[in-house]
Structure formats: structure tokens, C-alpha cells
Amino acid sequence: MRTFFVTGGAGFIGAAFVHLILREFSDVRVINFDALTYAGNLDNLSGLDSDRHTFVRGDIRDPMAVKESMPMDVDAVVNFAAESHVDRSIESAHDFVTTNVVGTQVLLDAARGTRARKFCHISTDEVMGSLSDGSEEVFTEDSPFAPNSPYAASKAAAEHLVRAAHHTFGLHTLITRCGNNYGPRQFPEKLIPLAITNALQDREVPVYGDGRNVRDWIYVHDHCRAVLQVIERAPAGETYNIGARNEQRNIEVVESILKALNKPSSLIKFVTDRPGHDRRYSIDPGKIEKLGWLPRAGWSEGLEKTIDWYIKNPQWLARVRTGEYLDYYERQYGERASQK
Ligand code: NAD
Ligand code: DAU
């Protein structure tokens, strides 16, 4: 039996990854280590094969907690745990630095101490900054770092620490940098789930600035399959950009969602722009494609599946909106994460 130590596995992408590997591999067991912040939701893990899945509530900033939970010789540490929302990092960067930077170093130290075979760190295209509008520029693995938000800066710092652990200590590290994910179970603070869930309730959908910022969207399951491919096939020390060649302007994304839901475009509300708002991201996925990975979900199909999931799971949304999903943590652990 192989063991994967997955951090942040109660979040949006981490949970999708845990579902994927337990479904795809009958010889894998998962230790899912997650602090259950506002973004961690145990509802995201319902339906998992409990024999091969162990959930541990723990904080990656806590070296003792990590050491106690990471067995010797795990086959892979996969680090999804992070503060992930750019707007929150603009309000306060503190947790972004402690979790994304310090927490990553704690995990690297633990991985060395327990002789983990591989360490896969989930990074983001945002470490490479912003591309100019309407240009042919793309992010490659060799693009220089130019993080613009506190979130992106914390993720860039973490990448440096991962790189150093490989160079200095020979740890078998891997880094993936993906673009914007969308799909089921994404916390409704991010553009797509916010637009879908607001529109479903006939609430306004806020669009920052002129709405012409471009993001490179990928269906979450395709991102998870790419991470798996990197863990299984990539040489140590390598970095891979992950994208589905799918650039969309924000306003087009919101209009597509409203159209699919048969809602009027009068729900769109242009609001004050995000400070330092990156204009455009575009990923060259050539390197990961050479590793034998291709996305499976087209944009319209992925968006349709996502919208359908939110329509069919009103109880998930209600528990998130009311904060009910956090009640369990309070009962179980005696403390409550804050949504704000
Ligand atoms: P998310 O915010 O939905 O989930 C983050 C998870 O990490 C939550 O379960 C949370 O409880 C956990 N966590 C936070 N702080 C922790 C700590 N100190 N210790 C242990 N667990 C902690 O995030 P997501 O969107 O699923 O993103 C997952 C990873 O992928 C992040 O590293 C993010 O930077 C990266 N990423 C995200 C996207 C995207 O579009 N969402 C794109 C590229 C890369
Ligand atoms: O590119 C990868 C990154 O994508 C990840 O590393 C981050 O974790 C993830 O949060 C995401 O960052 P963005 O800032 O691009 O995602 P967000 O959904 O917050 O915003 C997408 C775009 O939509 C962005 O240009 C800002 C805009 N936006 C966002 C919100 C929440 C709006 O116009 N209105 C909104 O209400």
C-alpha cells in the first residue's frame, strides 16, 4: 500500500485530488492533514472510502503536529494547504505569510526528517505576475518571478524554499503552477462560484474594474490529474505549468454563467477594481503536455457541469452561507474558524 500525505485536502482542489487518487488507485491510502480554516469543509470529503482515508485536523505551521502525523517513508507529500484568496491577502497578509511560507518550510523539514520519497508543492501562475493585454506573451517555466499581491508573493517565497530543499538537501521536490481552477465545491468567494450562487438567488454579481481582466481557466479535475501525472512521472526538481489553453475575460465568464442560468445581464454590477489587479494570465502548458497530460473538460462542458453541481447541491451552499459547516468543528474541536 502506498501512502500519500496530503495537506489542505478539505479545501476545493485538495478534496478533488483526494477523491481522485482514492478512486484511481486501490493501492493508495491518504493521510489528509488540514487545519479546517473557513476554506476547509468536511462536507467536501463525504462519500470517501474511509478505510483508506484518515483525516487529521492539524496546522502545517505546527512542527510537532506535522511530525506526529507524517509517517516514515511516505510515498508523497502533496502540499495544497494555503491561504488562497487574493482579496483576503490584500486585507491582511499575516496568515498568508505564516501558512504559505512558514508552513511550507515546516513541511519540507518534516519530509526530510521522515525520508518522504517525493514532495509535490502546489503553486500558482500568479508567482509570474501579470501579462499585457492583447499580447502573445505566455508564462513558461522560465518566466521570471514578479508576484504582485501579498498572496502571490507568499506563494513565490514558498517556491524558493522548495527549490532550496532540493538543491541543498537533495529532497525529491516537484512544483506545479496552475491557472484559475473552477468546478464543484469551490468556496463562493471566488469569481465563478460567487457568480453562480449569487445569480441563482437573483443577487448582483460584482465585476471588478472594467471586467476585461483575463484568466486562464481549467476544470479542477484536470488540474488534479496533472498533479498526479507529475508525481508519477516527473524527474526530481522539476517545475510544471498547468493550463488548458482557455483564456477568458471576466465579463465573458459572468455573461456565460448568466446566460446558462437564464438570468438577466442587469445582475452585473461593476464595482471598484481590486488594488494591483493583475491584467492577464496565460499559461504555456507545453511541458506538462510532453509528460503525457491533456485536459479532458472543454470550457462549455466544464462550466455546465459546475453550474449543474451548484444547482443540485443547495444544502452544501446553505451550510456554507450560514456557517453551519463550521458548527461541527466547534463541537468536535472546541473552536470555530471565522469566515470573515
Ligand atoms: P482553498 O482555500 O479552497 O483550500 C485551502 C485548504 O487549506 C483548506 O482546506 C484549509 O483548511 C487548508 N489550510 C489553510 N491553512 C492551513 C494550515 N495552516 N494548515 C493546514 N491546512 C490549512 O484553496 P484551493 O483553491 O483548493 O487551493 C489549493 C492550493 O492550490 C493552494 O496552495 C493554492 O495556492 C493553489 N492554487 C489554487 C488555484 C485556484 O484557482 N483555486 C490555482 C492554482 C493554485
Ligand atoms: O491564477 C491562479 C489563482 O486563481 C490562484 O492561485 C488563486 O488561489 C485563486 O484564488 C485565483 O486567483 P484570482 O484572483 O484570479 O481568482 P478570483 O476568483 O478571486 O478572481 C478571478 C478574476 O475575477 C480576477 O480578475 C478578479 C475578478 N473578480 C473576482 C471576484 C471575487 C471579480 O471581478 N469579481 C469578484 O467578485
CSV table of C-alpha atoms and ligand atoms in Angstrom, one decimal:
chain,number,residue,atom,x,y,z
A,1,MET,CA,0.0,0.0,0.0
A,2,ARG,CA,1.4,3.5,-0.9
A,3,THR,CA,0.8,6.4,1.4
A,4,PHE,CA,0.1,10.0,0.3
A,5,PHE,CA,0.3,12.7,2.9
A,6,VAL,CA,-2.0,15.4,1.5
A,7,THR,CA,-2.3,18.8,3.2
A,8,GLY,CA,-5.3,21.1,2.6
A,9,GLY,CA,-7.3,18.1,1.5
A,10,ALA,CA,-10.6,19.6,2.9
A,11,GLY,CA,-10.3,22.6,0.5
A,12,PHE,CA,-11.6,22.9,-3.0
A,13,ILE,CA,-8.7,21.4,-5.0
A,14,GLY,CA,-7.2,19.3,-2.3
A,15,ALA,CA,-10.5,17.5,-1.8
A,16,ALA,CA,-10.9,16.9,-5.5
A,17,PHE,CA,-7.4,15.4,-5.5
A,18,VAL,CA,-8.1,13.1,-2.6
A,19,HIS,CA,-11.3,11.8,-4.3
A,20,LEU,CA,-9.4,11.3,-7.5
A,21,ILE,CA,-6.5,9.2,-6.1
A,22,LEU,CA,-8.7,7.0,-3.9
A,23,ARG,CA,-10.9,6.4,-6.9
A,24,GLU,CA,-8.0,5.7,-9.4
A,25,PHE,CA,-5.7,3.7,-7.1
A,26,SER,CA,-6.8,0.9,-4.9
A,27,ASP,CA,-3.2,0.6,-3.5
A,28,VAL,CA,-3.1,4.2,-2.1
A,29,ARG,CA,-4.1,5.4,1.3
A,30,VAL,CA,-4.3,9.0,2.2
A,31,ILE,CA,-3.5,10.9,5.4
A,32,ASN,CA,-5.4,14.2,4.9
A,33,PHE,CA,-3.9,16.9,7.1
A,34,ASP,CA,-5.9,20.1,7.2
A,35,ALA,CA,-6.4,22.9,9.7
A,36,LEU,CA,-10.1,23.4,8.8
A,37,THR,CA,-9.9,27.1,8.3
A,38,TYR,CA,-13.0,28.8,6.8
A,39,ALA,CA,-12.0,27.3,3.5
A,40,GLY,CA,-11.7,23.7,4.8
A,41,ASN,CA,-15.0,21.9,4.6
A,42,LEU,CA,-15.5,18.3,5.7
A,43,ASP,CA,-18.7,18.2,3.5
A,44,ASN,CA,-16.2,18.1,0.6
A,45,LEU,CA,-15.0,14.7,1.7
A,46,SER,CA,-18.3,12.9,2.0
A,47,GLY,CA,-18.5,9.6,0.2
A,48,LEU,CA,-14.8,8.7,0.5
A,49,ASP,CA,-13.6,5.2,1.2
A,50,SER,CA,-13.0,5.6,4.9
A,51,ASP,CA,-10.7,2.5,5.2
A,52,ARG,CA,-8.0,4.2,3.1
A,53,HIS,CA,-8.6,7.8,4.2
A,54,THR,CA,-7.5,9.2,7.5
A,55,PHE,CA,-8.4,12.8,8.3
A,56,VAL,CA,-6.2,14.7,10.8
A,57,ARG,CA,-7.0,18.2,11.9
A,58,GLY,CA,-3.7,19.9,12.1
A,59,ASP,CA,-1.9,23.1,11.2
A,60,ILE,CA,1.1,23.0,8.8
A,61,ARG,CA,2.7,25.8,10.9
A,62,ASP,CA,2.9,23.5,13.9
A,63,PRO,CA,6.1,21.3,13.6
A,64,MET,CA,5.1,18.9,16.3
A,65,ALA,CA,1.6,18.3,14.9
A,66,VAL,CA,3.1,17.7,11.4
A,67,LYS,CA,5.9,15.4,12.8
A,68,GLU,CA,3.3,13.3,14.8
A,69,SER,CA,1.1,12.8,11.7
A,70,MET,CA,3.7,12.2,9.0
A,71,PRO,CA,4.8,8.5,9.0
A,72,MET,CA,8.3,7.5,7.9
A,73,ASP,CA,8.9,6.9,4.2
A,74,VAL,CA,5.6,8.2,2.8
A,75,ASP,CA,5.5,7.9,-1.0
A,76,ALA,CA,4.5,11.5,-1.5
A,77,VAL,CA,3.8,14.7,0.5
A,78,VAL,CA,1.4,16.8,-1.6
A,79,ASN,CA,1.0,20.4,-0.3
A,80,PHE,CA,-2.3,22.0,-1.2
A,81,ALA,CA,-2.7,23.8,2.2
A,82,ALA,CA,-2.6,27.5,1.8
A,83,GLU,CA,-4.5,30.8,2.2
A,84,SER,CA,-5.7,31.1,-1.3
A,85,HIS,CA,-7.8,34.2,-1.8
A,86,VAL,CA,-6.1,37.3,-3.3
A,87,ASP,CA,-8.7,39.8,-1.8
A,88,ARG,CA,-8.2,38.4,1.7
A,89,SER,CA,-4.4,38.8,1.3
A,90,ILE,CA,-4.9,42.5,0.4
A,91,GLU,CA,-7.0,42.9,3.6
A,92,SER,CA,-4.4,41.2,5.8
A,93,ALA,CA,-1.3,39.3,4.7
A,94,HIS,CA,-0.4,37.8,8.1
A,95,ASP,CA,-1.9,34.3,7.7
A,96,PHE,CA,-0.6,34.2,4.1
A,97,VAL,CA,2.9,34.5,5.2
A,98,THR,CA,2.7,32.2,8.2
A,99,THR,CA,0.8,29.4,6.4
A,100,ASN,CA,2.1,29.7,2.8
A,101,VAL,CA,5.7,30.4,3.7
A,102,VAL,CA,6.5,29.2,7.2
A,103,GLY,CA,4.1,26.2,6.8
A,104,THR,CA,5.8,25.1,3.6
A,105,GLN,CA,9.2,25.1,5.4
A,106,VAL,CA,7.7,23.1,8.3
A,107,LEU,CA,6.5,20.5,5.8
A,108,LEU,CA,9.9,20.4,4.0
A,109,ASP,CA,11.7,19.9,7.3
A,110,ALA,CA,9.3,17.1,8.3
A,111,ALA,CA,9.6,15.5,4.8
A,112,ARG,CA,13.4,15.4,5.1
A,113,GLY,CA,13.2,14.1,8.7
A,114,THR,CA,10.8,11.3,7.8
A,115,ARG,CA,12.5,10.5,4.5
A,116,ALA,CA,9.5,11.2,2.3
A,117,ARG,CA,10.1,9.8,-1.2
A,118,LYS,CA,8.6,12.8,-3.0
A,119,PHE,CA,7.4,16.3,-2.1
A,120,CYS,CA,5.0,17.9,-4.6
A,121,HIS,CA,4.2,21.6,-3.9
A,122,ILE,CA,1.1,23.1,-5.5
A,123,SER,CA,2.0,26.7,-6.6
A,124,THR,CA,0.2,29.1,-8.9
A,125,ASP,CA,0.7,31.0,-12.2
A,126,GLU,CA,0.4,34.2,-10.1
A,127,VAL,CA,4.0,34.0,-9.0
A,128,MET,CA,4.9,35.2,-12.5
A,129,GLY,CA,2.9,38.4,-12.3
A,130,SER,CA,0.8,39.9,-15.0
A,131,LEU,CA,1.0,39.8,-18.8
A,132,SER,CA,0.0,42.7,-21.0
A,133,ASP,CA,-3.5,42.7,-22.5
A,134,GLY,CA,-3.9,41.5,-26.1
A,135,SER,CA,-0.3,40.4,-26.4
A,136,GLU,CA,1.0,37.0,-27.4
A,137,GLU,CA,3.0,36.7,-24.2
A,138,VAL,CA,2.7,33.5,-22.2
A,139,PHE,CA,4.0,32.1,-18.9
A,140,THR,CA,6.6,29.4,-19.3
A,141,GLU,CA,8.5,27.6,-16.6
A,142,ASP,CA,11.4,30.0,-17.2
A,143,SER,CA,9.3,33.2,-16.9
A,144,PRO,CA,10.8,35.4,-14.1
A,145,PHE,CA,9.1,35.8,-10.8
A,146,ALA,CA,7.1,39.0,-10.5
A,147,PRO,CA,4.4,38.4,-7.8
A,148,ASN,CA,2.0,41.4,-7.4
A,149,SER,CA,-0.3,40.6,-4.5
A,150,PRO,CA,0.7,39.5,-1.0
A,151,TYR,CA,-0.9,36.1,-1.8
A,152,ALA,CA,1.3,35.7,-4.9
A,153,ALA,CA,4.4,36.9,-3.0
A,154,SER,CA,3.8,34.3,-0.3
A,155,LYS,CA,3.5,31.6,-2.9
A,156,ALA,CA,6.7,32.8,-4.7
A,157,ALA,CA,8.6,32.7,-1.4
A,158,ALA,CA,7.3,29.1,-0.8
A,159,GLU,CA,8.6,28.0,-4.2
A,160,HIS,CA,12.1,29.3,-3.4
A,161,LEU,CA,12.1,27.3,-0.2
A,162,VAL,CA,11.0,24.1,-2.1
A,163,ARG,CA,13.7,24.7,-4.7
A,164,ALA,CA,16.3,25.2,-1.9
A,165,ALA,CA,15.3,22.0,-0.3
A,166,HIS,CA,16.0,20.1,-3.5
A,167,HIS,CA,19.3,21.9,-4.3
A,168,THR,CA,20.7,21.8,-0.8
A,169,PHE,CA,19.4,18.6,0.7
A,170,GLY,CA,18.5,16.5,-2.4
A,171,LEU,CA,14.8,16.3,-1.4
A,172,HIS,CA,12.8,14.9,-4.4
A,173,THR,CA,10.7,18.0,-4.9
A,174,LEU,CA,8.2,18.8,-7.6
A,175,ILE,CA,6.4,22.1,-8.2
A,176,THR,CA,3.2,22.7,-10.2
A,177,ARG,CA,1.9,26.1,-11.2
A,178,CYS,CA,-1.7,26.1,-12.3
A,179,GLY,CA,-4.0,28.8,-13.5
A,180,ASN,CA,-7.6,29.5,-12.3
A,181,ASN,CA,-9.5,26.4,-11.3
A,182,TYR,CA,-13.3,26.0,-11.4
A,183,GLY,CA,-15.6,23.1,-10.6
A,184,PRO,CA,-17.7,21.7,-7.8
A,185,ARG,CA,-17.2,22.6,-4.1
A,186,GLN,CA,-15.3,25.8,-4.7
A,187,PHE,CA,-15.8,28.3,-1.8
A,188,PRO,CA,-18.2,31.1,-3.1
A,189,GLU,CA,-15.7,33.9,-2.6
A,190,LYS,CA,-14.0,33.1,-5.9
A,191,LEU,CA,-15.4,34.6,-9.2
A,192,ILE,CA,-17.2,31.6,-10.7
A,193,PRO,CA,-18.9,30.1,-7.7
A,194,LEU,CA,-19.8,33.6,-6.5
A,195,ALA,CA,-21.4,34.4,-9.8
A,196,ILE,CA,-23.3,31.2,-10.0
A,197,THR,CA,-24.6,31.2,-6.4
A,198,ASN,CA,-25.5,34.9,-6.5
A,199,ALA,CA,-27.3,34.6,-9.8
A,200,LEU,CA,-29.2,31.6,-8.5
A,201,GLN,CA,-30.6,33.8,-5.8
A,202,ASP,CA,-31.1,36.8,-8.1
A,203,ARG,CA,-28.4,38.7,-6.3
A,204,GLU,CA,-26.0,41.1,-8.1
A,205,VAL,CA,-22.7,39.8,-9.4
A,206,PRO,CA,-19.8,42.1,-8.6
A,207,VAL,CA,-17.3,42.6,-11.5
A,208,TYR,CA,-14.1,44.4,-10.7
A,209,GLY,CA,-12.9,47.4,-12.7
A,210,ASP,CA,-13.8,47.2,-16.5
A,211,GLY,CA,-14.3,43.4,-16.3
A,212,ARG,CA,-11.7,42.9,-19.1
A,213,ASN,CA,-9.1,41.1,-17.0
A,214,VAL,CA,-8.1,37.8,-18.4
A,215,ARG,CA,-7.7,34.5,-16.6
A,216,ASP,CA,-6.7,31.1,-17.9
A,217,TRP,CA,-9.4,28.7,-16.6
A,218,ILE,CA,-9.0,24.9,-16.0
A,219,TYR,CA,-11.5,22.4,-14.7
A,220,VAL,CA,-10.4,21.2,-11.2
A,221,HIS,CA,-10.3,17.5,-12.1
A,222,ASP,CA,-7.9,18.2,-15.0
A,223,HIS,CA,-5.6,20.1,-12.6
A,224,CYS,CA,-5.7,17.2,-10.2
A,225,ARG,CA,-4.9,14.7,-13.0
A,226,ALA,CA,-1.9,16.8,-14.0
A,227,VAL,CA,-0.6,16.9,-10.4
A,228,LEU,CA,-0.9,13.1,-10.3
A,229,GLN,CA,1.0,12.8,-13.6
A,230,VAL,CA,3.8,15.0,-12.2
A,231,ILE,CA,4.1,12.9,-9.1
A,232,GLU,CA,4.1,9.6,-11.1
A,233,ARG,CA,6.4,10.7,-14.0
A,234,ALA,CA,8.4,13.9,-13.5
A,235,PRO,CA,12.1,13.9,-12.6
A,236,ALA,CA,13.1,15.4,-9.2
A,237,GLY,CA,13.5,19.2,-9.0
A,238,GLU,CA,11.2,20.0,-12.0
A,239,THR,CA,8.5,22.6,-12.2
A,240,TYR,CA,5.4,22.4,-14.5
A,241,ASN,CA,3.0,25.0,-15.6
A,242,ILE,CA,-0.6,23.6,-15.9
A,243,GLY,CA,-3.2,25.2,-18.1
A,244,ALA,CA,-6.0,24.3,-20.5
A,245,ARG,CA,-5.3,26.9,-23.1
A,246,ASN,CA,-8.5,28.7,-22.1
A,247,GLU,CA,-8.2,32.4,-21.7
A,248,GLN,CA,-11.4,34.3,-20.9
A,249,ARG,CA,-12.2,37.8,-19.9
A,250,ASN,CA,-14.0,38.1,-16.5
A,251,ILE,CA,-17.0,39.8,-18.1
A,252,GLU,CA,-17.4,36.9,-20.6
A,253,VAL,CA,-17.3,34.4,-17.8
A,254,VAL,CA,-20.0,36.2,-15.9
A,255,GLU,CA,-22.1,36.6,-19.1
A,256,SER,CA,-21.8,32.9,-19.9
A,257,ILE,CA,-23.0,32.0,-16.4
A,258,LEU,CA,-26.0,34.4,-16.5
A,259,LYS,CA,-26.9,33.1,-20.0
A,260,ALA,CA,-26.7,29.4,-18.8
A,261,LEU,CA,-29.0,30.2,-15.8
A,262,ASN,CA,-31.3,32.3,-18.0
A,263,LYS,CA,-30.7,35.4,-15.8
A,264,PRO,CA,-30.6,39.0,-17.0
A,265,SER,CA,-27.3,40.8,-17.5
A,266,SER,CA,-28.8,43.6,-15.3
A,267,LEU,CA,-27.5,41.5,-12.4
A,268,ILE,CA,-23.9,42.5,-13.4
A,269,LYS,CA,-22.6,45.3,-11.1
A,270,PHE,CA,-19.3,46.9,-12.0
A,271,VAL,CA,-17.5,47.7,-8.7
A,272,THR,CA,-14.2,49.4,-7.7
A,273,ASP,CA,-11.2,47.5,-9.0
A,274,ARG,CA,-9.0,45.2,-6.9
A,275,PRO,CA,-5.9,47.1,-5.9
A,276,GLY,CA,-2.9,46.0,-8.0
A,277,HIS,CA,-5.3,43.8,-10.1
A,278,ASP,CA,-3.3,41.6,-12.5
A,279,ARG,CA,-4.5,42.1,-16.0
A,280,ARG,CA,-3.9,38.9,-17.8
A,281,TYR,CA,-2.6,35.3,-17.1
A,282,SER,CA,-1.8,32.9,-19.9
A,283,ILE,CA,-0.1,29.6,-19.4
A,284,ASP,CA,2.1,27.6,-21.9
A,285,PRO,CA,1.3,24.0,-20.9
A,286,GLY,CA,3.8,22.6,-23.4
A,287,LYS,CA,6.0,20.9,-20.8
A,288,ILE,CA,3.2,19.1,-18.9
A,289,GLU,CA,1.7,18.1,-22.2
A,290,LYS,CA,5.0,16.4,-23.2
A,291,LEU,CA,4.7,14.4,-20.0
A,292,GLY,CA,1.5,12.9,-21.5
A,293,TRP,CA,-1.2,15.0,-19.9
A,294,LEU,CA,-4.0,16.8,-21.7
A,295,PRO,CA,-7.1,18.4,-20.2
A,296,ARG,CA,-10.4,16.5,-20.8
A,297,ALA,CA,-13.1,19.0,-20.0
A,298,GLY,CA,-13.8,21.7,-22.6
A,299,TRP,CA,-14.8,25.1,-21.2
A,300,SER,CA,-18.5,25.0,-22.0
A,301,GLU,CA,-18.8,21.4,-20.7
A,302,GLY,CA,-16.8,22.2,-17.6
A,303,LEU,CA,-18.8,25.3,-16.9
A,304,GLU,CA,-22.1,23.4,-17.5
A,305,LYS,CA,-21.0,20.6,-15.1
A,306,THR,CA,-20.1,23.2,-12.4
A,307,ILE,CA,-23.3,25.2,-12.7
A,308,ASP,CA,-25.2,21.9,-12.5
A,309,TRP,CA,-23.4,20.9,-9.4
A,310,TYR,CA,-24.3,24.1,-7.6
A,311,ILE,CA,-28.0,23.7,-8.7
A,312,LYS,CA,-28.1,20.1,-7.4
A,313,ASN,CA,-26.3,20.8,-4.1
A,314,PRO,CA,-28.2,23.6,-2.4
A,315,GLN,CA,-27.6,22.1,1.0
A,316,TRP,CA,-23.8,22.4,0.6
A,317,LEU,CA,-24.3,26.1,-0.3
A,318,ALA,CA,-26.7,26.7,2.5
A,319,ARG,CA,-24.3,25.2,5.1
A,320,VAL,CA,-21.5,27.3,3.7
A,321,ARG,CA,-23.6,30.5,3.6
A,322,THR,CA,-25.0,30.1,7.1
A,323,GLY,CA,-21.6,28.9,8.5
A,324,GLU,CA,-23.3,25.7,9.6
A,325,TYR,CA,-20.4,23.6,8.3
A,326,LEU,CA,-18.3,25.3,11.0
A,327,ASP,CA,-20.6,24.2,13.8
A,328,TYR,CA,-19.2,20.7,13.6
A,329,TYR,CA,-15.7,21.9,14.2
A,330,GLU,CA,-16.8,23.8,17.2
A,331,ARG,CA,-18.4,20.8,18.7
A,332,GLN,CA,-15.6,18.5,17.8
A,333,TYR,CA,-12.6,20.7,18.5
A,334,GLY,CA,-14.0,23.4,20.7
A,335,GLU,CA,-13.1,26.3,18.5
A,336,ARG,CA,-14.6,27.9,15.5
A,337,ALA,CA,-12.9,29.2,12.3
A,338,SER,CA,-14.1,32.6,11.2
A,339,GLN,CA,-15.5,33.1,7.7
A,340,LYS,CA,-14.5,36.8,7.7
B,1,NAD,P1,-8.8,26.5,-0.6
B,1,NAD,O1,-8.7,27.9,0.1
B,1,NAD,O2,-10.2,26.1,-1.1
B,1,NAD,O3,-8.4,25.4,0.5
B,1,NAD,C1,-7.2,25.5,1.2
B,1,NAD,C2,-7.2,24.4,2.3
B,1,NAD,O4,-6.0,24.6,3.1
B,1,NAD,C3,-8.4,24.5,3.2
B,1,NAD,O5,-8.9,23.2,3.4
B,1,NAD,C4,-7.8,25.0,4.5
B,1,NAD,O6,-8.5,24.5,5.7
B,1,NAD,C5,-6.4,24.4,4.4
B,1,NAD,N1,-5.4,25.2,5.2
B,1,NAD,C6,-5.3,26.6,5.3
B,1,NAD,N2,-4.3,26.9,6.1
B,1,NAD,C7,-3.8,25.8,6.7
B,1,NAD,C8,-2.8,25.5,7.6
B,1,NAD,N3,-2.1,26.4,8.2
B,1,NAD,N4,-2.6,24.2,7.9
B,1,NAD,C9,-3.3,23.2,7.3
B,1,NAD,N5,-4.3,23.4,6.4
B,1,NAD,C10,-4.5,24.7,6.1
B,1,NAD,O7,-7.7,26.5,-1.7
B,1,NAD,P2,-7.7,25.9,-3.1
B,1,NAD,O8,-8.4,26.8,-4.1
B,1,NAD,O9,-8.2,24.5,-3.0
B,1,NAD,O10,-6.2,25.9,-3.5
B,1,NAD,C11,-5.3,24.8,-3.1
B,1,NAD,C12,-3.9,25.1,-3.5
B,1,NAD,O11,-3.8,25.3,-4.9
B,1,NAD,C13,-3.3,26.4,-2.8
B,1,NAD,O12,-2.0,26.1,-2.5
B,1,NAD,C14,-3.4,27.4,-3.9
B,1,NAD,O13,-2.4,28.4,-3.8
B,1,NAD,C15,-3.2,26.5,-5.1
B,1,NAD,N6,-3.8,27.0,-6.4
B,1,NAD,C16,-5.2,27.4,-6.4
B,1,NAD,C17,-5.8,27.8,-7.6
B,1,NAD,C18,-7.2,28.1,-7.7
B,1,NAD,O14,-7.7,28.6,-8.7
B,1,NAD,N7,-8.0,27.9,-6.7
B,1,NAD,C19,-5.0,27.8,-8.8
B,1,NAD,C20,-3.6,27.5,-8.7
B,1,NAD,C21,-3.1,27.1,-7.5
B,2,DAU,O1,-4.4,32.0,-11.2
B,2,DAU,C1,-4.5,31.1,-10.1
B,2,DAU,C2,-5.1,31.8,-9.0
B,2,DAU,O2,-6.5,31.9,-9.3
B,2,DAU,C3,-5.0,31.0,-7.7
B,2,DAU,O3,-3.6,31.0,-7.3
B,2,DAU,C4,-5.8,31.7,-6.5
B,2,DAU,O4,-5.7,30.8,-5.4
B,2,DAU,C5,-7.2,31.8,-7.0
B,2,DAU,O5,-7.9,32.4,-6.0
B,2,DAU,C6,-7.3,32.5,-8.3
B,2,DAU,O6,-7.0,33.9,-8.1
B,2,DAU,P1,-7.8,35.1,-8.8
B,2,DAU,O7,-7.6,36.3,-8.1
B,2,DAU,O8,-7.5,35.1,-10.3
B,2,DAU,O9,-9.3,34.5,-8.6
B,2,DAU,P2,-10.7,35.2,-8.2
B,2,DAU,O10,-11.8,34.1,-8.4
B,2,DAU,O11,-10.6,35.8,-6.9
B,2,DAU,O12,-10.8,36.3,-9.3
B,2,DAU,C7,-10.9,35.9,-10.7
B,2,DAU,C8,-11.0,37.2,-11.5
B,2,DAU,O13,-12.3,37.8,-11.3
B,2,DAU,C9,-10.0,38.3,-11.1
B,2,DAU,O14,-9.6,39.0,-12.2
B,2,DAU,C10,-10.8,39.2,-10.1
B,2,DAU,C11,-12.2,39.1,-10.7
B,2,DAU,N1,-13.3,39.2,-9.7
B,2,DAU,C12,-13.2,38.4,-8.6
B,2,DAU,C13,-14.2,38.4,-7.7
B,2,DAU,C14,-14.2,37.5,-6.4
B,2,DAU,C15,-14.4,40.0,-9.9
B,2,DAU,O15,-14.4,40.7,-11.0
B,2,DAU,N2,-15.4,40.0,-9.0
B,2,DAU,C16,-15.4,39.2,-7.9
B,2,DAU,O16,-16.3,39.3,-7.1
